Amino acid sequence: MLRRLLLMVPGIAGTVAPLAAQTHDTLGLRPAFRLIDRYATRMMQRSNTPGLALALVDRAGVITVRTWGYADLDRRIPVSPSTRFEIGSISKSFTVISLLQLAESGKFDPAAPVTRYLPWFTPKTRWRPLTSHDLLTHTSGLPGDRDDVPSSPAQGYLARERTLGSAPGTYWAYSNIGYQVLGQILTKLDNRRYADIIRERILTPLGMTRTDAEFTHATRPSLAVGYEPLYDDRPERDGDPLVVAPWIEYGSGDGAIVSTAGDMGLYLTMLLNRGRGPGGVILPEARLATMMQPYALTERNGAHYGYGMFLDQLDGRPIFYHSGGMLGYTSMLMGEPSLGIGAVAFVNGPGSPGAVARFALRALGAAMRGDSLPELPDDQDGVEHAERYAGAFVSAEGDTLSFRASADTLFLVGGGTRQALIPYGEHSFLGPRERFPLFPLTFGGDSTGMTEVWYGERWYTSDRYRGPKSFAVPAAWKAYPGHYRIMQPWEPNFRVVLRKGALWYVSPTGGEQAMTPLPGGEFRVGDPDSAERLSFGNVVDGKALTANFSGMQYFRYFVE
């Protein structure tokens, strides 16, 4: 029998529905649950999160499913244990398990060239042919996405037109294209639709009755409504208005699953039980161990990647995890094998399910060990060593930005006012919205202090700056800076800025990547092993009207 409890929190409605198996005694865990509720509620209020669902599990099964907020803001429908979410890239592990099941029966070999299964998959390379292992570990050298193509089979096929950016197996770069190709290998070897394969091999044996491995227009009414900030071309700020996210249908191996927190708790329980489900073995333990090997060091603070799973530590204990991001949805699955516990969290808009899952694991683990529960984290936007950023910075045109530090807060001062800056990544801050809406303010310098700050193409230096202040650039480059758009919802726009004699690719979130000129007029975007390429065309009146990003055609936009 389900027990429902209304959380009386201003602005947030929610339900808490423990789904404990008979073997669970949750009485001693209730203080941990209350602490998790407080943290989740606070995070939702701070991030303007519409709704959140969380499942906590151990090896005996689902301990509790807890829900907060709304699945539909307009109709005020609360999130419930039966609410479905798009889980995004957590789906990759389902593709992996199905392929490893085929490996167990001798039909699939991760070390074999991809062309053994898909003879047409021949991207341009001067190195050895790609293997499925390269795709499974994101070390293929392929670009990340081709989201202007609505057909997943076509996305994989068109990847053969790209040139690998690095030798296979040498460089980790997240590639959804790689898992789309793996999904095509799976459907060819098993001779069925992807959704049918996943249902028969994983969902039905685990009793995941509220889960599907594709979503179509018919699926949409059963899902939480996905929300996004109104502005898609600038860093997100707390309190930005929300709009309903764009809707797409999807059915590929990199991110096509829709599920509930409780159903995903069943899946996580199977992983914690080393591949064994309630009705028998889903994946032999040795094959699961293959999946959880740390094959590739990633860019994520020392984490490694196995097959469809990240491997890291939480408070010194090993964990496996994977996040997922879809249009209007974000998710996190996280397991801690040493304690045999795990957490799955979903949101249908802004927010951090990863932060909620991590804190929930800490609280649940402490309660199970009989330790003191963790303190609620201090999530205030304090600035470490704020005094490093203080001072005056002047542009070549004579404009001045002045910053002042007070305790752990950094202020922009001038005109008799001071405005606090919001930390936004390493050495970056969001300035006042009305003056700095599009980019973060980013500082550069050394351990003794900052000597420069930039906002897009604007560049300011302090009196301590000793480098050059004028730069020669090829005349053709002056046509490239601007704002470019495409009619696809995943990466709908980017900006190119020219600063300090270099071109920079700037994502909507404000992240910058260097553009390195290559023969033939192309630019490499990112570090020396990146496969992403950017080129420009149709220069009219000194401005490029088109920009091709790794095969996707963008167009200069009227809003700068």
Coordinates of C-alpha atoms in Angstrom, one line a residue:
M1 CA 0.0 0.0 0.0
L2 CA 1.4 3.4 -0.9
R3 CA 1.5 6.2 1.6
R4 CA 1.2 9.8 0.3
L5 CA 2.3 12.8 2.3
L6 CA 1.9 16.4 1.1
L7 CA 5.0 18.5 1.6
M8 CA 3.8 22.0 2.7
V9 CA 6.5 24.1 1.2
P10 CA 5.7 27.5 -0.2
G11 CA 5.7 27.3 -4.0
I12 CA 6.4 23.6 -4.1
A13 CA 3.9 20.8 -4.0
G14 CA 5.1 17.3 -3.7
T15 CA 4.5 13.7 -2.7
V16 CA 6.6 11.2 -0.9
A17 CA 5.8 7.6 -1.7
P18 CA 8.0 4.9 -0.1
L19 CA 7.9 1.7 -2.2
A20 CA 9.8 -0.4 0.2
A21 CA 10.2 -4.2 -0.3
Q22 CA 9.2 -6.4 2.5
T23 CA 12.8 -6.8 3.5
H24 CA 13.2 -3.1 4.2
D25 CA 12.8 -1.6 7.6
T26 CA 12.7 2.2 6.8
L27 CA 12.0 3.4 10.4
G28 CA 15.6 4.1 11.1
L29 CA 16.0 5.8 7.7
R30 CA 13.3 8.4 8.3
P31 CA 15.7 11.1 9.6
A32 CA 17.8 10.7 6.5
F33 CA 14.7 10.9 4.3
R34 CA 13.6 14.1 6.1
L35 CA 17.1 15.6 5.5
I36 CA 17.0 14.6 1.8
D37 CA 13.6 16.2 1.5
R38 CA 15.0 19.5 3.0
Y39 CA 17.9 19.5 0.6
A40 CA 15.9 18.6 -2.5
T41 CA 13.3 21.3 -1.7
R42 CA 16.0 23.9 -1.2
M43 CA 17.7 23.0 -4.4
M44 CA 14.4 23.2 -6.3
Q45 CA 13.5 26.6 -4.9
R46 CA 17.0 28.0 -5.7
S47 CA 17.1 26.6 -9.3
N48 CA 13.4 27.2 -10.2
T49 CA 12.9 23.5 -10.8
P50 CA 9.4 22.5 -11.8
G51 CA 9.4 18.9 -10.6
L52 CA 11.8 16.3 -9.2
A53 CA 11.6 12.5 -8.6
L54 CA 14.1 10.5 -6.6
A55 CA 14.5 6.7 -6.0
L56 CA 16.8 5.3 -3.4
V57 CA 17.7 1.6 -3.6
D58 CA 19.8 -1.1 -2.1
R59 CA 20.5 -4.6 -3.2
A60 CA 17.2 -5.8 -1.8
G61 CA 15.3 -3.4 -4.1
V62 CA 13.7 0.0 -4.1
I63 CA 13.7 1.6 -0.6
T64 CA 11.7 4.7 -1.4
V65 CA 10.5 6.9 -4.2
R66 CA 10.2 10.6 -3.3
T67 CA 8.7 13.3 -5.5
W68 CA 8.3 17.0 -5.3
G69 CA 6.9 19.8 -7.4
Y70 CA 4.9 19.7 -10.6
A71 CA 4.8 17.5 -13.7
D72 CA 2.7 20.2 -15.4
L73 CA 3.0 23.7 -14.1
D74 CA 0.0 25.1 -16.1
R75 CA -2.4 22.4 -14.9
R76 CA -0.8 22.1 -11.5
I77 CA -0.4 18.3 -11.8
P78 CA 2.2 17.1 -9.2
V79 CA 5.0 14.7 -9.9
S80 CA 4.0 11.3 -8.6
P81 CA 5.8 7.9 -8.5
S82 CA 4.1 7.1 -11.8
T83 CA 5.3 10.2 -13.6
R84 CA 7.6 9.4 -16.6
F85 CA 10.6 11.4 -17.6
E86 CA 13.0 11.2 -20.6
I87 CA 16.2 9.8 -19.0
G88 CA 18.6 10.8 -21.8
S89 CA 22.1 9.3 -21.9
I90 CA 21.5 6.9 -19.1
S91 CA 20.0 4.9 -22.0
K92 CA 23.5 4.2 -23.3
S93 CA 24.0 1.6 -20.6
F94 CA 20.9 -0.3 -21.9
T95 CA 22.5 -0.4 -25.3
V96 CA 25.7 -1.7 -23.8
I97 CA 24.0 -4.5 -21.8
S98 CA 22.2 -5.7 -24.9
L99 CA 25.4 -5.8 -26.9
L100 CA 27.2 -7.6 -24.2
Q101 CA 24.4 -10.1 -24.0
L102 CA 25.1 -10.7 -27.7
A103 CA 28.8 -11.0 -27.0
E104 CA 28.0 -13.7 -24.5
S105 CA 26.3 -15.7 -27.2
G106 CA 29.2 -15.1 -29.6
K107 CA 27.4 -12.7 -32.0
F108 CA 29.3 -9.5 -31.0
D109 CA 32.9 -8.7 -30.4
P110 CA 33.8 -5.2 -29.1
A111 CA 37.3 -5.6 -30.4
A112 CA 36.2 -6.2 -34.0
P113 CA 36.1 -3.4 -36.6
V114 CA 32.8 -1.7 -36.9
T115 CA 32.8 -2.6 -40.6
R116 CA 32.3 -6.3 -39.7
Y117 CA 28.8 -5.4 -38.7
L118 CA 28.2 -2.2 -40.7
P119 CA 30.3 -2.3 -43.9
W120 CA 29.3 1.2 -44.9
F121 CA 30.7 2.9 -41.7
T122 CA 34.0 4.2 -43.0
P123 CA 34.8 7.7 -41.6
K124 CA 37.9 9.3 -43.0
T125 CA 41.0 8.4 -41.1
R126 CA 44.8 7.9 -41.4
W127 CA 44.7 5.5 -38.5
R128 CA 43.4 2.0 -37.9
P129 CA 39.7 1.2 -38.5
L130 CA 37.3 2.0 -35.7
T131 CA 36.2 -0.8 -33.3
S132 CA 33.0 -1.0 -31.2
H133 CA 35.3 -0.7 -28.2
D134 CA 36.3 2.8 -29.4
L135 CA 32.6 3.7 -29.8
L136 CA 31.7 2.2 -26.4
T137 CA 34.4 4.2 -24.6
H138 CA 34.0 7.5 -26.5
T139 CA 37.5 7.2 -27.8
S140 CA 36.6 7.0 -31.5
G141 CA 37.8 10.4 -32.6
L142 CA 34.3 11.2 -34.0
P143 CA 32.5 14.5 -33.5
G144 CA 29.8 14.7 -30.8
D145 CA 26.5 15.2 -32.6
R146 CA 24.6 15.6 -35.9
D147 CA 21.3 16.9 -34.5
D148 CA 20.2 18.7 -37.6
V149 CA 19.3 15.2 -39.0
P150 CA 16.1 13.9 -37.5
S151 CA 16.7 10.3 -38.6
S152 CA 19.0 8.4 -36.2
P153 CA 20.1 5.9 -38.9
A154 CA 21.0 8.8 -41.2
Q155 CA 23.0 10.5 -38.3
G156 CA 25.1 7.4 -38.1
Y157 CA 25.5 7.0 -41.8
L158 CA 26.4 10.6 -42.3
A159 CA 29.2 10.3 -39.7
R160 CA 31.1 8.4 -42.4
E161 CA 31.6 11.7 -44.1
R162 CA 33.5 13.2 -41.1
T163 CA 37.3 12.9 -40.5
L164 CA 38.5 11.5 -37.2
G165 CA 40.2 14.1 -35.0
S166 CA 42.5 11.6 -33.2
A167 CA 43.8 8.1 -33.4
P168 CA 41.1 5.6 -32.1
G169 CA 41.6 4.7 -28.5
T170 CA 43.8 7.7 -27.6
Y171 CA 41.5 10.6 -26.8
W172 CA 38.2 10.8 -24.9
A173 CA 35.5 13.0 -26.3
Y174 CA 31.8 12.3 -25.7
S175 CA 30.1 11.3 -28.9
N176 CA 26.3 10.6 -29.2
I177 CA 27.0 9.7 -32.8
G178 CA 29.1 6.7 -31.6
Y179 CA 26.2 5.3 -29.6
Q180 CA 23.8 5.9 -32.5
V181 CA 26.1 3.7 -34.5
L182 CA 26.2 1.1 -31.7
G183 CA 22.4 1.1 -31.7
Q184 CA 22.4 0.3 -35.4
I185 CA 24.9 -2.6 -34.8
L186 CA 22.5 -3.9 -32.1
T187 CA 19.4 -3.8 -34.4
K188 CA 21.3 -5.4 -37.2
L189 CA 22.7 -8.3 -35.1
D190 CA 19.4 -8.9 -33.3
N191 CA 17.3 -8.2 -36.4
R192 CA 14.6 -6.3 -34.5
R193 CA 13.6 -2.7 -33.7
Y194 CA 15.7 -1.1 -30.9
A195 CA 12.7 -0.6 -28.6
D196 CA 11.7 -4.3 -29.0
I197 CA 15.2 -5.4 -28.2
I198 CA 15.5 -3.4 -25.0
R199 CA 12.0 -4.4 -23.9
E200 CA 12.6 -8.2 -24.3
R201 CA 16.2 -8.2 -23.1
I202 CA 16.0 -5.8 -20.1
L203 CA 12.6 -4.2 -19.3
T204 CA 10.3 -7.2 -19.2
P205 CA 12.8 -9.4 -17.1
L206 CA 13.2 -6.6 -14.6
G207 CA 9.5 -5.8 -14.4
M208 CA 10.0 -2.3 -15.7
T209 CA 6.4 -1.9 -16.9
R210 CA 6.4 1.9 -17.0
T211 CA 9.5 2.1 -19.3
D212 CA 9.8 2.3 -23.1
A213 CA 12.9 2.5 -25.2
E214 CA 11.5 5.0 -27.7
F215 CA 9.2 8.0 -27.5
T216 CA 6.7 9.2 -30.1
H217 CA 3.9 11.7 -30.1
A218 CA 1.7 9.0 -28.5
T219 CA 4.1 8.9 -25.5
R220 CA 4.0 12.6 -24.8
P221 CA 0.8 12.7 -22.7
S222 CA 2.3 10.2 -20.2
L223 CA 5.4 12.3 -19.5
A224 CA 6.1 15.2 -17.2
V225 CA 6.1 18.3 -19.3
G226 CA 9.7 19.4 -20.0
Y227 CA 10.6 23.1 -19.4
E228 CA 13.6 25.3 -20.4
P229 CA 14.6 28.8 -19.6
L230 CA 13.1 31.4 -22.0
Y231 CA 16.5 32.5 -23.3
D232 CA 18.4 29.9 -25.3
D233 CA 21.3 32.0 -26.3
R234 CA 22.9 33.0 -23.0
P235 CA 23.9 31.7 -19.6
E236 CA 21.0 30.6 -17.5
R237 CA 20.2 32.6 -14.4
D238 CA 18.1 31.6 -11.4
G239 CA 14.6 33.0 -11.9
D240 CA 14.7 33.1 -15.7
P241 CA 11.1 32.6 -17.0
L242 CA 10.4 29.0 -18.1
V243 CA 8.8 27.9 -21.3
V244 CA 7.8 24.4 -22.5
A245 CA 10.8 22.8 -24.2
P246 CA 10.7 21.7 -27.9
W247 CA 9.3 18.3 -28.5
I248 CA 10.9 15.6 -30.6
E249 CA 10.3 11.9 -31.2
Y250 CA 13.3 9.6 -30.7
G251 CA 14.3 5.9 -30.9
S252 CA 18.1 5.6 -31.0
G253 CA 20.7 3.8 -28.9
D254 CA 22.1 7.0 -27.3
G255 CA 19.1 8.3 -25.4
A256 CA 15.7 7.1 -26.3
I257 CA 14.3 5.7 -22.9
V258 CA 11.4 7.1 -20.9
S259 CA 10.9 5.8 -17.4
T260 CA 9.9 6.4 -13.8
A261 CA 12.1 6.8 -10.8
G262 CA 10.8 3.5 -9.4
D263 CA 11.4 1.6 -12.6
M264 CA 14.9 2.9 -12.9
G265 CA 15.4 1.9 -9.3
L266 CA 14.8 -1.7 -10.4
Y267 CA 17.4 -1.3 -13.1
L268 CA 19.9 0.2 -10.6
T269 CA 19.2 -2.6 -8.2
M270 CA 20.2 -5.1 -10.9
L271 CA 23.5 -3.3 -11.5
L272 CA 24.2 -3.3 -7.7
N273 CA 23.5 -7.1 -7.8
R274 CA 26.2 -7.6 -10.4
G275 CA 23.8 -8.2 -13.3
R276 CA 21.2 -10.4 -11.5
G277 CA 17.5 -9.5 -11.6
P278 CA 14.6 -10.9 -9.6
G279 CA 14.0 -13.6 -12.3
G280 CA 17.6 -14.5 -13.1
V281 CA 20.7 -13.1 -14.7
I282 CA 20.4 -10.2 -17.0
L283 CA 24.1 -10.0 -17.7
P284 CA 26.7 -12.4 -16.3
E285 CA 28.9 -10.9 -13.7
A286 CA 32.1 -11.1 -15.8
R287 CA 30.4 -9.2 -18.6
L288 CA 29.2 -6.5 -16.2
A289 CA 32.8 -6.3 -14.9
T290 CA 33.8 -5.6 -18.5
M291 CA 31.3 -2.8 -18.6
M292 CA 32.6 -1.2 -15.4
Q293 CA 36.3 -1.2 -16.4
P294 CA 38.0 2.3 -16.3
Y295 CA 39.0 2.3 -20.0
A296 CA 39.4 6.1 -20.6
L297 CA 40.3 9.0 -18.4
T298 CA 37.7 11.7 -19.1
E299 CA 37.7 15.5 -18.8
R300 CA 35.5 15.3 -15.7
N301 CA 37.9 15.9 -12.7
G302 CA 39.6 12.5 -12.8
A303 CA 36.6 10.3 -13.6
H304 CA 37.0 7.4 -16.0
Y305 CA 34.6 5.9 -18.6
G306 CA 33.8 2.3 -19.0
Y307 CA 31.1 1.0 -21.4
G308 CA 28.2 3.4 -21.0
M309 CA 29.1 4.4 -17.5
F310 CA 31.3 6.9 -15.7
L311 CA 33.5 5.6 -12.8
D312 CA 34.6 7.9 -10.0
Q313 CA 34.6 8.2 -6.2
L314 CA 32.3 9.7 -3.6
D315 CA 33.9 10.5 -0.3
G316 CA 36.7 8.1 -1.2
R317 CA 34.4 5.2 -2.1
P318 CA 34.0 4.0 -5.7
I319 CA 30.8 4.9 -7.6
F320 CA 29.5 4.4 -11.0
Y321 CA 27.1 6.9 -12.6
H322 CA 25.7 8.4 -15.7
S323 CA 23.8 11.6 -16.3
G324 CA 21.3 12.4 -19.0
G325 CA 20.2 15.6 -20.7
M326 CA 17.2 15.9 -23.0
L327 CA 15.1 18.8 -24.2
G328 CA 13.5 19.9 -20.9
Y329 CA 14.8 17.0 -18.8
T330 CA 17.9 16.1 -16.8
S331 CA 18.7 12.9 -15.0
M332 CA 21.3 11.1 -12.9
L333 CA 21.8 7.4 -12.0
M334 CA 24.4 6.7 -9.3
G335 CA 25.5 3.5 -7.5
E336 CA 27.9 2.9 -4.7
P337 CA 28.8 -0.8 -4.8
S338 CA 30.8 -1.0 -1.5
L339 CA 27.6 -0.1 0.4
G340 CA 25.2 -1.6 -2.1
I341 CA 23.1 1.5 -2.4
G342 CA 22.1 3.8 -5.2
A343 CA 20.0 6.8 -6.3
V344 CA 18.2 7.9 -9.4
A345 CA 17.0 11.4 -9.8
F346 CA 15.0 13.2 -12.6
V347 CA 14.0 16.8 -13.1
N348 CA 11.8 18.3 -15.8
G349 CA 13.5 21.7 -16.2
P350 CA 16.4 23.6 -14.6
G351 CA 18.0 22.0 -11.6
S352 CA 20.7 19.5 -10.6
P353 CA 19.5 15.9 -10.1
G354 CA 23.2 15.0 -9.8
A355 CA 23.6 17.1 -6.7
V356 CA 20.4 15.6 -5.2
A357 CA 21.5 12.1 -6.0
R358 CA 25.0 12.6 -4.4
F359 CA 23.6 14.2 -1.2
A360 CA 21.0 11.4 -1.0
L361 CA 23.6 8.8 -1.2
R362 CA 25.7 10.4 1.5
A363 CA 22.7 10.7 3.8
L364 CA 21.4 7.1 3.1
G365 CA 24.9 5.7 3.5
A366 CA 25.5 7.4 6.8
A367 CA 22.1 6.2 8.1
M368 CA 22.8 2.6 7.1
R369 CA 26.3 2.7 8.7
G370 CA 24.9 4.3 11.9
D371 CA 27.0 7.4 11.4
S372 CA 25.9 11.0 11.9
L373 CA 24.0 12.4 9.0
P374 CA 25.8 14.9 6.8
E375 CA 25.2 18.6 7.2
L376 CA 23.3 20.4 4.6
P377 CA 25.8 21.8 2.1
D378 CA 26.5 25.5 2.1
D379 CA 25.2 26.4 -1.4
Q380 CA 25.7 30.1 -1.1
D381 CA 27.5 31.8 -4.0
G382 CA 30.6 32.7 -2.1
V383 CA 33.8 33.7 -4.0
E384 CA 37.0 32.1 -2.8
H385 CA 39.8 34.6 -2.5
A386 CA 37.6 37.4 -3.9
E387 CA 40.4 39.9 -3.4
R388 CA 42.3 38.4 -6.3
Y389 CA 39.8 39.8 -8.7
A390 CA 39.6 43.3 -7.2
G391 CA 40.9 46.3 -9.2
A392 CA 40.3 48.4 -12.3
F393 CA 40.5 47.0 -15.8
V394 CA 40.6 49.3 -18.9
S395 CA 39.7 48.5 -22.5
A396 CA 41.6 49.8 -25.6
E397 CA 38.6 52.2 -26.1
G398 CA 39.1 53.6 -22.6
D399 CA 36.1 51.9 -20.9
T400 CA 36.8 50.9 -17.3
L401 CA 35.4 48.0 -15.2
S402 CA 36.1 48.3 -11.5
F403 CA 35.7 45.4 -9.0
R404 CA 35.8 45.4 -5.2
A405 CA 36.0 42.5 -2.8
S406 CA 34.2 42.3 0.5
A407 CA 34.6 39.1 2.5
D408 CA 33.6 36.3 0.0
T409 CA 31.6 38.6 -2.4
L410 CA 32.9 40.3 -5.5
F411 CA 31.2 43.5 -6.6
L412 CA 31.1 45.5 -9.8
V413 CA 31.3 49.2 -8.7
G414 CA 30.8 52.5 -10.5
G415 CA 28.4 55.4 -10.7
G416 CA 27.9 55.3 -6.9
T417 CA 26.5 51.8 -7.0
R418 CA 27.9 48.3 -6.4
Q419 CA 26.4 45.1 -7.8
A420 CA 27.3 41.6 -6.6
L421 CA 28.6 39.1 -9.2
I422 CA 27.4 35.5 -9.4
P423 CA 30.1 32.8 -9.6
Y424 CA 29.8 30.9 -12.9
G425 CA 32.7 28.5 -13.3
E426 CA 36.4 28.9 -12.8
H427 CA 37.4 32.6 -12.7
S428 CA 34.0 33.5 -14.3
F429 CA 31.0 35.4 -13.1
L430 CA 27.6 36.6 -14.2
G431 CA 27.4 40.4 -14.2
P432 CA 24.3 42.6 -14.0
R433 CA 21.8 41.2 -16.5
E434 CA 21.0 44.6 -18.0
R435 CA 24.6 45.3 -18.8
F436 CA 26.2 41.8 -19.3
P437 CA 23.3 39.5 -20.6
L438 CA 25.1 37.3 -23.1
F439 CA 28.5 36.2 -21.7
P440 CA 30.1 35.7 -18.4
L441 CA 32.8 38.0 -17.2
T442 CA 36.0 35.9 -17.2
F443 CA 39.3 36.8 -15.5
G444 CA 42.8 35.8 -16.5
G445 CA 46.0 36.2 -14.5
D446 CA 48.2 34.3 -12.1
S447 CA 48.4 33.2 -8.4
T448 CA 49.1 36.8 -7.3
G449 CA 46.1 38.4 -9.0
M450 CA 44.2 38.9 -12.2
T451 CA 45.6 41.1 -15.0
E452 CA 42.8 40.9 -17.5
V453 CA 39.0 40.3 -17.9
W454 CA 36.9 39.8 -20.9
Y455 CA 33.2 39.7 -21.9
G456 CA 32.8 38.2 -25.3
E457 CA 35.0 40.3 -27.6
R458 CA 35.5 43.1 -25.1
W459 CA 38.9 42.9 -23.4
Y460 CA 40.1 44.9 -20.4
T461 CA 43.5 44.9 -18.7
S462 CA 44.8 46.1 -15.4
D463 CA 48.0 48.2 -14.9
R464 CA 49.8 44.9 -14.0
Y465 CA 49.3 43.4 -17.5
R466 CA 52.6 43.1 -19.3
G467 CA 51.6 41.4 -22.6
P468 CA 50.9 42.7 -26.0
K469 CA 47.8 44.9 -26.5
S470 CA 47.6 45.0 -30.3
F471 CA 47.3 41.9 -32.6
A472 CA 47.5 41.3 -36.3
V473 CA 44.8 39.0 -37.8
P474 CA 44.1 37.8 -41.3
A475 CA 41.7 40.1 -43.1
A476 CA 39.3 37.2 -43.8
W477 CA 38.7 36.6 -40.1
K478 CA 36.9 39.9 -39.7
A479 CA 33.9 38.5 -41.6
Y480 CA 33.4 35.6 -39.1
P481 CA 32.4 37.1 -35.7
G482 CA 28.7 37.0 -35.1
H483 CA 25.7 35.1 -33.9
Y484 CA 24.7 32.0 -35.9
R485 CA 21.5 29.9 -35.7
I486 CA 20.0 26.6 -37.0
M487 CA 16.5 25.2 -36.9
Q488 CA 17.3 22.4 -34.5
P489 CA 16.7 22.5 -30.8
W490 CA 19.7 20.8 -29.3
E491 CA 22.4 23.4 -30.1
P492 CA 20.3 26.0 -31.7
N493 CA 22.9 28.8 -31.8
F494 CA 26.5 29.8 -31.1
R495 CA 28.6 33.0 -31.3
V496 CA 32.0 33.6 -32.7
V497 CA 34.1 36.4 -31.2
L498 CA 37.4 37.8 -32.2
R499 CA 39.6 38.7 -29.2
K500 CA 43.3 39.2 -28.7
G501 CA 44.1 38.2 -32.2
A502 CA 42.2 34.9 -31.9
L503 CA 38.8 33.5 -32.9
W504 CA 36.7 31.8 -30.2
Y505 CA 33.6 29.6 -30.5
V506 CA 31.2 30.5 -27.7
S507 CA 28.3 28.2 -26.7
P508 CA 25.0 29.5 -25.4
T509 CA 26.1 28.8 -21.9
G510 CA 29.1 31.0 -22.3
G511 CA 31.7 28.3 -22.6
E512 CA 34.6 29.2 -25.0
Q513 CA 36.7 27.0 -27.2
A514 CA 39.7 28.1 -29.2
M515 CA 39.4 28.1 -33.0
T516 CA 42.6 26.9 -34.7
P517 CA 43.0 27.6 -38.4
L518 CA 43.5 24.5 -40.6
P519 CA 44.4 24.1 -44.3
G520 CA 41.4 24.7 -46.6
G521 CA 39.9 27.5 -44.6
E522 CA 38.5 25.3 -41.8
F523 CA 39.0 25.8 -38.1
R524 CA 39.4 23.1 -35.4
V525 CA 37.2 23.9 -32.5
G526 CA 38.7 22.8 -29.2
D527 CA 42.0 21.2 -28.3
P528 CA 44.4 19.6 -30.7
D529 CA 42.6 16.2 -30.8
S530 CA 39.1 17.6 -31.3
A531 CA 37.1 16.3 -34.3
E532 CA 34.9 19.4 -34.4
R533 CA 35.3 21.6 -37.4
L534 CA 34.0 25.0 -38.3
S535 CA 34.0 26.8 -41.6
F536 CA 32.4 29.9 -43.0
G537 CA 30.8 30.9 -46.4
N538 CA 28.7 33.3 -48.4
V539 CA 30.5 36.5 -47.3
V540 CA 28.4 39.5 -48.2
D541 CA 29.3 43.1 -47.3
G542 CA 32.1 41.8 -45.1
K543 CA 30.1 39.3 -43.1
A544 CA 29.8 35.5 -43.4
L545 CA 26.2 34.5 -43.8
T546 CA 26.8 30.8 -43.1
A547 CA 28.8 28.7 -40.7
N548 CA 29.2 24.9 -41.0
F549 CA 29.8 23.2 -37.7
S550 CA 30.9 19.5 -38.2
G551 CA 28.4 19.1 -41.1
M552 CA 25.6 21.2 -39.6
Q553 CA 24.8 24.4 -41.5
Y554 CA 24.1 27.5 -39.4
F555 CA 23.1 31.0 -40.6
R556 CA 24.0 34.5 -39.4
Y557 CA 21.3 35.7 -37.1
F558 CA 19.8 39.2 -36.9
V559 CA 20.2 39.4 -33.1
E560 CA 23.9 39.9 -32.3

